[in-house]
């Protein structure tokens, strides 16, 4: 493998509280939607690694679940997965929402970040929604949370400073070869991506009624001639009432979810997709480690 001492490559973890914009920043860095987003906490449940190539670097950006006070087994596993990334990356990027006061939750996350041996970059997100005065106050408060090697302000939705973010963290990556082929975008499987797009549409369409009680599995995915995909997914909820909400009157809600998910799937894979959805009740699945393992949400040792 040819080695260029000026080329940088390595892993960058995006960490922070729920809804600070980790997945939105990851998508902006990729220039394509690969991670799902929604206003709901715990939108990101699975760690996703996305490969971003520049002329002088290759960054493997790790999108982690939002760190929060867990209320069940699933929440504990999500926290364990996110914190586990801090020991295995070359740069830790702590994301802070510029529109929300820095609080005890941010301080708790920053305390874990401070223990990491890797260089630390403070990233203030949602710059387009914060006033200059608000940003100044947030920057001052956030910089007191830990000893950061660098600071940058971004707006992923407006693509403000996204390239600068990549350049900033690249400085702290070790010299090394391009470990992944340029055609590789993410380490998520096709089945995982399909299931995540379906779950996103449930979150966006059902909002307050069922968000944390929803899990999705892609039970079958086949490719057919002429770039046609066929996928069958199961939407898990915890109660019969939640099933009724997801299905909707005469199946109207699950149909809406399927139509919206199919558009993202077809855009990402560049094919036509037949998507079959079923809704099943799995009582208290978020406390069932076997179901959590089956969904691929258990943190590794």
Coordinates of N, CA and C in Angstrom, one line a residue, residues 35-254:
X35 N -27.8 9.0 7.0 CA -28.2 8.8 8.4 C -29.6 9.5 8.5
X36 N -30.5 8.9 9.3 CA -31.8 9.4 9.5 C -31.8 10.6 10.5
X37 N -32.8 11.5 10.3 CA -32.9 12.6 11.2 C -34.3 12.8 11.6
X38 N -34.6 13.4 12.8 CA -35.9 13.8 13.2 C -35.8 14.6 14.5
X39 N -36.9 15.3 14.9 CA -36.8 16.1 16.1 C -36.9 15.2 17.4
X40 N -37.0 13.9 17.2 CA -37.2 13.0 18.4 C -35.9 12.5 18.9
X41 N -35.8 12.5 20.3 CA -34.6 12.0 20.9 C -34.5 10.5 20.6
X42 N -33.2 10.0 20.6 CA -32.9 8.6 20.3 C -33.2 8.3 18.9
X43 N -33.2 9.3 18.0 CA -33.4 9.0 16.5 C -32.3 8.1 16.1
X44 N -31.0 8.5 16.4 CA -29.9 7.6 16.1 C -29.8 6.5 17.2
X45 N -29.9 5.3 16.7 CA -29.7 4.2 17.7 C -28.5 3.3 17.3
X46 N -28.2 3.2 16.1 CA -27.1 2.4 15.7 C -25.9 3.3 15.3
X47 N -24.7 2.9 15.8 CA -23.5 3.6 15.3 C -23.4 3.5 13.8
X48 N -23.1 4.6 13.1 CA -22.9 4.5 11.7 C -21.6 5.1 11.3
X49 N -20.8 4.4 10.5 CA -19.5 4.9 10.0 C -19.7 5.3 8.6
X50 N -19.3 6.6 8.3 CA -19.4 7.1 6.9 C -18.0 7.5 6.5
X51 N -17.7 7.2 5.3 CA -16.3 7.5 4.8 C -16.4 8.7 3.9
X52 N -15.6 9.7 4.3 CA -15.5 11.0 3.5 C -14.1 11.2 3.0
X53 N -14.0 11.2 1.7 CA -12.7 11.4 1.0 C -12.5 12.8 0.6
X54 N -11.3 13.3 0.8 CA -10.8 14.6 0.3 C -9.5 14.4 -0.4
X55 N -9.0 15.4 -1.2 CA -7.7 15.1 -1.9 C -6.6 14.8 -0.9
X56 N -6.7 15.3 0.4 CA -5.6 15.1 1.3 C -5.9 14.2 2.5
X57 N -7.1 13.7 2.5 CA -7.5 12.9 3.7 C -8.6 12.0 3.5
X58 N -8.7 11.0 4.3 CA -9.9 10.1 4.4 C -10.4 10.1 5.8
X59 N -11.6 10.6 6.0 CA -12.2 10.6 7.4 C -13.3 9.5 7.5
X60 N -13.2 8.7 8.5 CA -14.3 7.8 8.8 C -15.0 8.4 10.0
X61 N -16.2 9.0 9.6 CA -16.9 9.7 10.6 C -17.9 8.8 11.3
X62 N -17.9 8.7 12.6 CA -18.7 7.8 13.4 C -19.8 8.6 14.0
X63 N -21.1 8.4 13.6 CA -22.3 9.0 14.2 C -22.8 8.1 15.3
X64 N -22.8 8.7 16.5 CA -23.2 7.9 17.7 C -24.5 8.3 18.2
X65 N -25.2 7.4 19.0 CA -26.5 7.8 19.6 C -26.3 9.0 20.6
X66 N -27.3 9.8 20.7 CA -27.2 10.9 21.7 C -27.1 10.4 23.1
X67 N -26.2 11.0 23.9 CA -26.0 10.6 25.2 C -27.1 11.2 26.1
X68 N -27.7 10.4 27.0 CA -28.9 10.9 27.7 C -29.0 10.1 29.0
X69 N -29.9 10.5 29.9 CA -30.2 9.7 31.1 C -31.1 8.5 30.7
X70 N -30.6 7.3 30.8 CA -31.4 6.1 30.3 C -32.5 5.8 31.2
X71 N -33.6 5.3 30.6 CA -34.8 4.9 31.3 C -35.1 3.4 31.2
X72 N -34.4 2.8 30.3 CA -34.6 1.3 30.1 C -33.3 0.7 29.6
X73 N -33.4 -0.6 29.3 CA -32.2 -1.3 28.8 C -31.7 -0.8 27.5
X74 N -32.7 -0.4 26.6 CA -32.2 0.1 25.3 C -31.4 1.4 25.5
X75 N -31.9 2.3 26.4 CA -31.2 3.5 26.6 C -29.8 3.3 27.2
X76 N -29.6 2.3 28.1 CA -28.3 2.0 28.6 C -27.4 1.5 27.5
X77 N -27.9 0.7 26.6 CA -27.1 0.1 25.5 C -26.7 1.2 24.6
X78 N -27.6 2.2 24.3 CA -27.2 3.3 23.4 C -26.1 4.2 24.0
X79 N -26.2 4.4 25.3 CA -25.2 5.2 26.0 C -23.8 4.4 26.0
X80 N -23.9 3.1 26.2 CA -22.7 2.3 26.2 C -22.0 2.3 24.9
X81 N -22.8 2.2 23.8 CA -22.3 2.2 22.5 C -21.6 3.6 22.1
X82 N -22.3 4.7 22.5 CA -21.7 6.0 22.2 C -20.4 6.2 23.0
X83 N -20.4 5.9 24.3 CA -19.2 6.1 25.1 C -18.1 5.2 24.7
X84 N -18.4 4.0 24.2 CA -17.4 3.1 23.8 C -16.6 3.6 22.6
X85 N -17.2 4.5 21.8 CA -16.4 5.0 20.6 C -15.3 5.9 21.0
X86 N -15.4 6.5 22.2 CA -14.3 7.5 22.6 C -13.0 6.9 22.8
X87 N -12.9 5.6 23.0 CA -11.6 4.9 23.2 C -11.0 4.4 21.9
X88 N -11.8 4.5 20.8 CA -11.3 3.8 19.5 C -11.2 4.8 18.4
X89 N -11.2 6.1 18.6 CA -11.1 7.0 17.5 C -9.9 7.9 17.6
X90 N -9.6 8.6 16.5 CA -8.4 9.5 16.4 C -8.8 10.9 16.8
X91 N -10.0 11.3 16.7 CA -10.5 12.7 17.0 C -11.9 12.5 17.6
X92 N -12.2 13.3 18.7 CA -13.5 13.4 19.2 C -14.1 14.8 19.0
X93 N -15.2 14.8 18.3 CA -15.9 16.1 18.1 C -17.1 16.2 19.0
X94 N -17.1 17.1 19.9 CA -18.2 17.3 20.8 C -19.1 18.3 20.2
X95 N -20.4 18.0 19.9 CA -21.3 18.9 19.3 C -22.2 19.5 20.4
X96 N -22.3 20.8 20.4 CA -23.2 21.6 21.3 C -24.2 22.4 20.5
X97 N -25.4 22.3 20.8 CA -26.5 23.1 20.1 C -26.4 24.6 20.5
X98 N -26.2 25.4 19.5 CA -26.0 26.9 19.8 C -27.3 27.5 20.2
X99 N -28.4 26.9 20.0 CA -29.7 27.5 20.3 C -30.2 27.1 21.7
X100 N -29.5 26.2 22.4 CA -30.0 25.7 23.7 C -28.9 26.0 24.8
X101 N -29.3 26.5 25.9 CA -28.3 26.9 27.0 C -27.5 25.6 27.3
X102 N -26.2 25.8 27.5 CA -25.3 24.8 28.0 C -25.7 24.4 29.4
X103 N -26.0 23.1 29.6 CA -26.5 22.7 30.9 C -25.8 21.5 31.5
X104 N -26.4 20.9 32.5 CA -25.7 19.7 33.1 C -25.5 18.5 32.2
X105 N -26.5 18.4 31.3 CA -26.3 17.3 30.3 C -25.1 17.4 29.5
X106 N -24.9 18.6 29.0 CA -23.7 18.9 28.2 C -22.4 18.7 29.0
X107 N -22.5 19.1 30.3 CA -21.3 19.0 31.1 C -21.0 17.5 31.4
X108 N -22.1 16.7 31.5 CA -21.9 15.3 31.7 C -21.2 14.6 30.5
X109 N -21.7 15.0 29.3 CA -21.0 14.4 28.1 C -19.6 14.9 28.0
X110 N -19.4 16.2 28.3 CA -18.0 16.8 28.1 C -17.1 16.2 29.1
X111 N -17.6 15.7 30.3 CA -16.7 15.1 31.3 C -16.2 13.8 30.7
X112 N -17.0 13.0 30.0 CA -16.6 11.8 29.4 C -15.6 12.1 28.2
X113 N -15.9 13.1 27.5 CA -15.0 13.5 26.3 C -13.6 13.9 26.9
X114 N -13.6 14.6 28.0 CA -12.4 15.1 28.5 C -11.4 13.9 28.9
X115 N -12.0 12.8 29.2 CA -11.2 11.6 29.6 C -10.6 10.9 28.4
X116 N -11.1 11.2 27.2 CA -10.6 10.6 26.0 C -9.1 11.0 25.7
X117 N -8.3 10.1 25.2 CA -6.9 10.4 24.9 C -6.8 11.1 23.6
X118 N -7.8 11.1 22.7 CA -7.7 11.7 21.4 C -7.9 13.2 21.4
X119 N -7.4 13.9 20.4 CA -7.6 15.4 20.3 C -9.1 15.6 20.3
X120 N -9.5 16.8 20.8 CA -10.9 17.1 21.0 C -11.3 18.4 20.3
X121 N -12.3 18.4 19.5 CA -12.8 19.6 18.8 C -14.2 19.9 19.2
X122 N -14.4 21.2 19.6 CA -15.7 21.6 20.0 C -16.4 22.1 18.8
X123 N -17.6 21.6 18.5 CA -18.4 22.0 17.3 C -19.7 22.6 17.8
X124 N -19.9 23.9 17.5 CA -21.2 24.6 17.8 C -22.1 24.4 16.6
X125 N -23.2 23.8 16.8 CA -24.1 23.5 15.6 C -25.3 24.5 15.6
X126 N -26.0 24.4 14.5 CA -27.2 25.2 14.2 C -26.9 26.7 14.3
X127 N -25.8 27.1 13.7 CA -25.4 28.5 13.7 C -26.5 29.4 13.0
X128 N -27.2 28.8 12.0 CA -28.2 29.6 11.3 C -29.4 30.0 12.1
X129 N -29.6 29.3 13.3 CA -30.7 29.6 14.2 C -30.4 30.4 15.4
X130 N -29.1 30.7 15.6 CA -28.6 31.4 16.8 C -28.2 32.9 16.4
X131 N -28.6 33.8 17.3 CA -28.2 35.2 17.1 C -26.7 35.3 17.4
X132 N -26.0 36.4 17.0 CA -24.6 36.6 17.3 C -24.4 36.6 18.8
X133 N -25.3 37.2 19.6 CA -25.1 37.3 21.0 C -25.3 36.0 21.7
X134 N -26.3 35.2 21.1 CA -26.5 33.9 21.7 C -25.3 33.0 21.4
X135 N -24.7 33.1 20.2 CA -23.6 32.3 19.8 C -22.4 32.6 20.7
X136 N -22.1 33.9 21.0 CA -21.0 34.3 21.8 C -21.1 33.7 23.2
X137 N -22.3 33.8 23.8 CA -22.6 33.3 25.1 C -22.4 31.7 25.2
X138 N -22.9 31.1 24.1 CA -22.8 29.6 24.0 C -21.3 29.2 23.9
X139 N -20.6 29.9 23.1 CA -19.2 29.5 22.9 C -18.4 29.7 24.2
X140 N -18.7 30.7 24.9 CA -18.0 31.0 26.2 C -18.3 29.9 27.2
X141 N -19.6 29.5 27.3 CA -20.0 28.5 28.2 C -19.5 27.1 27.8
X142 N -19.5 26.8 26.5 CA -19.1 25.5 26.1 C -17.6 25.3 26.2
X143 N -16.8 26.3 26.0 CA -15.4 26.2 26.1 C -14.9 26.0 27.5
X144 N -15.7 26.2 28.5 CA -15.4 26.0 29.9 C -15.6 24.6 30.3
X145 N -16.3 23.8 29.4 CA -16.6 22.4 29.8 C -15.4 21.5 29.7
X146 N -14.4 21.7 28.9 CA -13.3 20.8 28.7 C -12.1 21.6 28.0
X147 N -11.0 21.0 28.0 CA -9.8 21.6 27.3 C -9.8 21.1 25.8
X148 N -10.3 22.0 24.9 CA -10.4 21.6 23.5 C -9.2 22.0 22.7
X149 N -8.9 21.2 21.7 CA -7.8 21.5 20.9 C -8.2 22.5 19.8
X150 N -9.4 22.5 19.4 CA -9.9 23.4 18.4 C -11.4 23.7 18.6
X151 N -11.9 24.7 18.0 CA -13.3 25.1 18.0 C -13.8 25.6 16.7
X152 N -15.0 25.1 16.3 CA -15.6 25.6 15.0 C -17.1 25.7 15.1
X153 N -17.6 26.7 14.4 CA -19.1 26.9 14.4 C -19.6 26.4 13.0
X154 N -20.7 25.7 13.0 CA -21.2 25.1 11.7 C -22.7 25.3 11.7
X155 N -23.3 25.2 10.5 CA -24.7 25.0 10.2 C -24.8 24.0 9.1
X156 N -25.1 22.8 9.5 CA -25.1 21.7 8.6 C -26.2 21.8 7.5
X157 N -27.4 22.4 8.0 CA -28.5 22.6 7.0 C -28.2 23.6 6.0
X158 N -27.4 24.6 6.3 CA -27.0 25.6 5.3 C -25.6 25.3 4.7
X159 N -25.0 24.2 5.1 CA -23.7 23.8 4.7 C -22.7 24.9 5.0
X160 N -22.9 25.6 6.1 CA -21.9 26.6 6.5 C -20.8 26.0 7.3
X161 N -19.6 26.1 6.9 CA -18.4 25.7 7.5 C -18.3 24.1 7.6
X162 N -19.1 23.4 6.8 CA -19.0 22.0 6.8 C -17.6 21.5 6.2
X163 N -17.2 22.1 5.1 CA -15.8 21.8 4.6 C -14.8 22.2 5.5
X164 N -15.0 23.4 6.2 CA -14.0 23.8 7.2 C -13.9 22.8 8.4
X165 N -15.1 22.2 8.8 CA -15.1 21.2 9.8 C -14.2 20.0 9.4
X166 N -14.4 19.6 8.1 CA -13.6 18.5 7.7 C -12.1 18.8 7.7
X167 N -11.8 20.0 7.2 CA -10.4 20.4 7.2 C -9.8 20.5 8.6
X168 N -10.6 21.0 9.6 CA -10.2 21.2 11.0 C -9.8 19.9 11.6
X169 N -10.7 18.9 11.5 CA -10.5 17.6 12.2 C -9.4 16.8 11.4
X170 N -9.2 17.1 10.1 CA -8.2 16.3 9.4 C -6.8 16.7 9.9
X171 N -6.6 17.9 10.4 CA -5.3 18.3 10.9 C -4.9 17.4 12.0
X172 N -5.8 16.9 12.8 CA -5.5 16.0 14.0 C -5.5 14.5 13.7
X173 N -5.7 14.2 12.5 CA -5.7 12.7 12.1 C -4.2 12.3 11.9
X174 N -3.9 11.1 12.2 CA -2.5 10.6 11.9 C -2.2 10.5 10.4
X175 N -1.0 10.5 10.1 CA -0.6 10.3 8.7 C -0.8 8.8 8.4
X176 N -1.4 8.5 7.2 CA -1.7 7.1 6.9 C -2.3 7.0 5.5
X177 N -2.4 5.7 5.1 CA -3.0 5.5 3.8 C -4.5 5.6 3.7
X178 N -5.1 5.5 2.5 CA -6.5 5.5 2.4 C -6.9 4.0 2.7
X179 N -7.6 3.8 3.8 CA -7.9 2.5 4.3 C -9.1 1.9 3.5
X180 N -10.0 2.7 3.1 CA -11.2 2.2 2.5 C -11.3 2.7 1.0
X181 N -11.8 1.9 0.1 CA -11.9 2.3 -1.3 C -12.8 3.5 -1.4
X182 N -12.6 4.3 -2.4 CA -13.3 5.6 -2.6 C -14.8 5.4 -2.9
X183 N -15.1 4.2 -3.4 CA -16.6 4.0 -3.6 C -17.4 3.6 -2.4
X184 N -16.7 3.4 -1.3 CA -17.4 3.0 -0.1 C -17.9 4.2 0.7
X185 N -19.2 4.3 1.0 CA -19.8 5.4 1.7 C -20.0 5.2 3.1
X186 N -20.5 4.0 3.5 CA -20.9 3.7 4.9 C -20.7 2.2 5.1
X187 N -20.6 1.8 6.4 CA -20.4 0.4 6.8 C -21.8 -0.2 7.1
X188 N -22.9 0.6 7.0 CA -24.2 0.0 7.2 C -24.6 -0.9 6.1
X189 N -25.3 -2.0 6.4 CA -25.7 -2.9 5.3 C -26.9 -2.3 4.7
X190 N -27.3 -2.9 3.5 CA -28.5 -2.4 2.8 C -29.7 -2.6 3.7
X191 N -29.8 -3.7 4.4 CA -30.9 -4.0 5.2 C -31.0 -3.0 6.3
X192 N -29.9 -2.6 6.9 CA -29.9 -1.6 8.0 C -30.4 -0.3 7.5
X193 N -29.9 0.1 6.3 CA -30.3 1.4 5.8 C -31.8 1.5 5.5
X194 N -32.4 0.4 4.9 CA -33.8 0.3 4.6 C -34.6 0.4 5.9
X195 N -34.2 -0.4 6.9 CA -34.9 -0.4 8.2 C -34.9 1.0 8.8
X196 N -33.8 1.7 8.7 CA -33.6 3.0 9.3 C -34.5 4.1 8.6
X197 N -34.6 4.0 7.3 CA -35.4 4.9 6.6 C -36.9 4.7 6.9
X198 N -37.3 3.5 7.1 CA -38.7 3.2 7.5 C -38.9 3.8 8.9
X199 N -38.0 3.6 9.9 CA -38.2 4.1 11.2 C -38.2 5.6 11.3
X200 N -37.4 6.2 10.4 CA -37.5 7.7 10.4 C -38.8 8.2 10.0
X201 N -39.5 7.5 9.0 CA -40.8 8.0 8.6 C -41.9 7.7 9.7
X202 N -41.7 6.7 10.5 CA -42.6 6.5 11.6 C -42.4 7.6 12.6
X203 N -41.2 8.0 12.9 CA -41.0 9.1 13.8 C -41.5 10.4 13.3
X204 N -41.4 10.7 12.1 CA -41.8 11.9 11.5 C -43.3 12.0 11.4
X205 N -44.0 10.9 11.2 CA -45.4 10.9 11.0 C -46.2 10.7 12.2
X206 N -45.6 10.0 13.2 CA -46.4 9.7 14.4 C -46.0 10.5 15.6
X207 N -44.8 11.2 15.5 CA -44.4 12.1 16.5 C -44.5 11.6 17.9
X208 N -45.4 12.3 18.7 CA -45.4 12.1 20.2 C -46.0 10.8 20.6
X209 N -46.8 10.2 19.7 CA -47.6 9.0 20.1 C -46.8 7.7 20.3
X210 N -45.8 7.5 19.5 CA -45.1 6.2 19.6 C -43.6 6.2 19.4
X211 N -42.9 7.3 19.4 CA -41.5 7.3 18.9 C -40.5 6.4 19.6
X212 N -40.5 6.4 20.9 CA -39.5 5.6 21.6 C -39.8 4.1 21.6
X213 N -41.1 3.8 21.3 CA -41.5 2.4 21.3 C -41.4 1.7 20.0
X214 N -40.8 2.4 19.0 CA -40.7 1.8 17.7 C -39.4 1.3 17.4
X215 N -39.4 0.1 16.8 CA -38.2 -0.6 16.3 C -38.5 -1.1 14.9
X216 N -37.6 -1.2 14.0 CA -37.8 -1.7 12.7 C -36.8 -2.7 12.3
X217 N -37.2 -3.9 11.7 CA -36.3 -4.9 11.2 C -36.6 -5.0 9.7
X218 N -35.6 -5.2 8.9 CA -35.7 -5.5 7.5 C -35.5 -7.0 7.4
X219 N -36.7 -7.7 7.2 CA -36.7 -9.2 7.3 C -36.2 -9.8 6.0
X220 N -36.4 -9.1 4.9 CA -36.0 -9.7 3.6 C -35.7 -8.6 2.6
X221 N -34.7 -8.7 1.8 CA -34.3 -7.8 0.8 C -33.7 -8.5 -0.4
X222 N -34.3 -8.4 -1.5 CA -33.8 -9.0 -2.7 C -33.7 -8.1 -3.9
X223 N -32.7 -8.3 -4.7 CA -32.5 -7.5 -5.9 C -33.0 -8.3 -7.1
X224 N -33.7 -7.6 -8.0 CA -34.2 -8.3 -9.2 C -33.6 -7.6 -10.4
X225 N -33.8 -8.3 -11.6 CA -33.2 -7.8 -12.8 C -33.8 -6.4 -13.1
X226 N -32.9 -5.5 -13.7 CA -33.4 -4.2 -14.1 C -33.3 -3.2 -13.0
X227 N -32.5 -3.4 -11.9 CA -32.4 -2.5 -10.8 C -33.7 -2.3 -10.1
X228 N -34.3 -3.4 -9.7 CA -35.5 -3.4 -8.9 C -35.2 -4.1 -7.5
X229 N -35.6 -3.4 -6.5 CA -35.4 -3.9 -5.1 C -36.8 -4.3 -4.5
X230 N -36.8 -5.4 -3.8 CA -38.0 -5.8 -3.0 C -37.6 -5.9 -1.6
X231 N -38.3 -5.2 -0.7 CA -37.9 -5.3 0.7 C -39.2 -5.5 1.6
X232 N -39.0 -6.3 2.6 CA -40.1 -6.6 3.6 C -39.6 -6.2 5.0
X233 N -40.3 -5.3 5.6 CA -39.9 -4.8 6.9 C -41.0 -5.0 8.0
X234 N -40.6 -5.2 9.2 CA -41.6 -5.3 10.4 C -41.3 -4.1 11.3
X235 N -42.4 -3.4 11.6 CA -42.4 -2.3 12.5 C -42.9 -2.8 13.9
X236 N -42.0 -2.7 14.9 CA -42.3 -3.2 16.2 C -42.8 -2.0 17.1
X237 N -43.9 -2.3 17.8 CA -44.4 -1.3 18.8 C -44.7 -2.1 20.1
X238 N -44.9 -1.4 21.2 CA -45.1 -2.1 22.5 C -46.5 -2.4 22.9
X239 N -47.5 -1.7 22.3 CA -48.9 -1.8 22.7 C -49.8 -1.8 21.5
X240 N -51.0 -2.5 21.7 CA -52.0 -2.5 20.6 C -52.4 -1.2 20.2
X241 N -52.5 -0.2 21.1 CA -52.9 1.1 20.8 C -51.9 1.8 19.9
X242 N -50.7 1.5 20.1 CA -49.6 2.1 19.2 C -49.7 1.5 17.8
X243 N -50.0 0.2 17.8 CA -50.2 -0.5 16.5 C -51.3 0.2 15.7
X244 N -52.4 0.5 16.3 CA -53.5 1.2 15.7 C -53.1 2.5 15.1
X245 N -52.2 3.3 15.8 CA -51.8 4.6 15.4 C -50.9 4.4 14.2
X246 N -49.9 3.5 14.2 CA -49.0 3.3 13.1 C -49.8 2.8 11.8
X247 N -50.7 1.9 12.0 CA -51.5 1.4 10.9 C -52.4 2.4 10.3
X248 N -53.1 3.2 11.2 CA -54.0 4.2 10.8 C -55.3 3.7 10.3
X249 N -56.3 4.6 10.1 CA -57.6 4.2 9.6 C -57.5 3.6 8.2
X250 N -57.9 2.3 8.2 CA -57.9 1.7 6.9 C -56.5 1.5 6.3
X251 N -55.5 1.5 7.2 CA -54.1 1.4 6.7 C -53.5 2.6 6.2
X252 N -54.2 3.8 6.4 CA -53.7 5.0 5.8 C -52.3 5.5 6.3
X253 N -52.0 5.3 7.6 CA -50.8 5.8 8.1 C -49.6 4.9 7.6
X254 N -49.8 3.6 7.7 CA -48.6 2.7 7.3 C -48.4 2.9 5.8

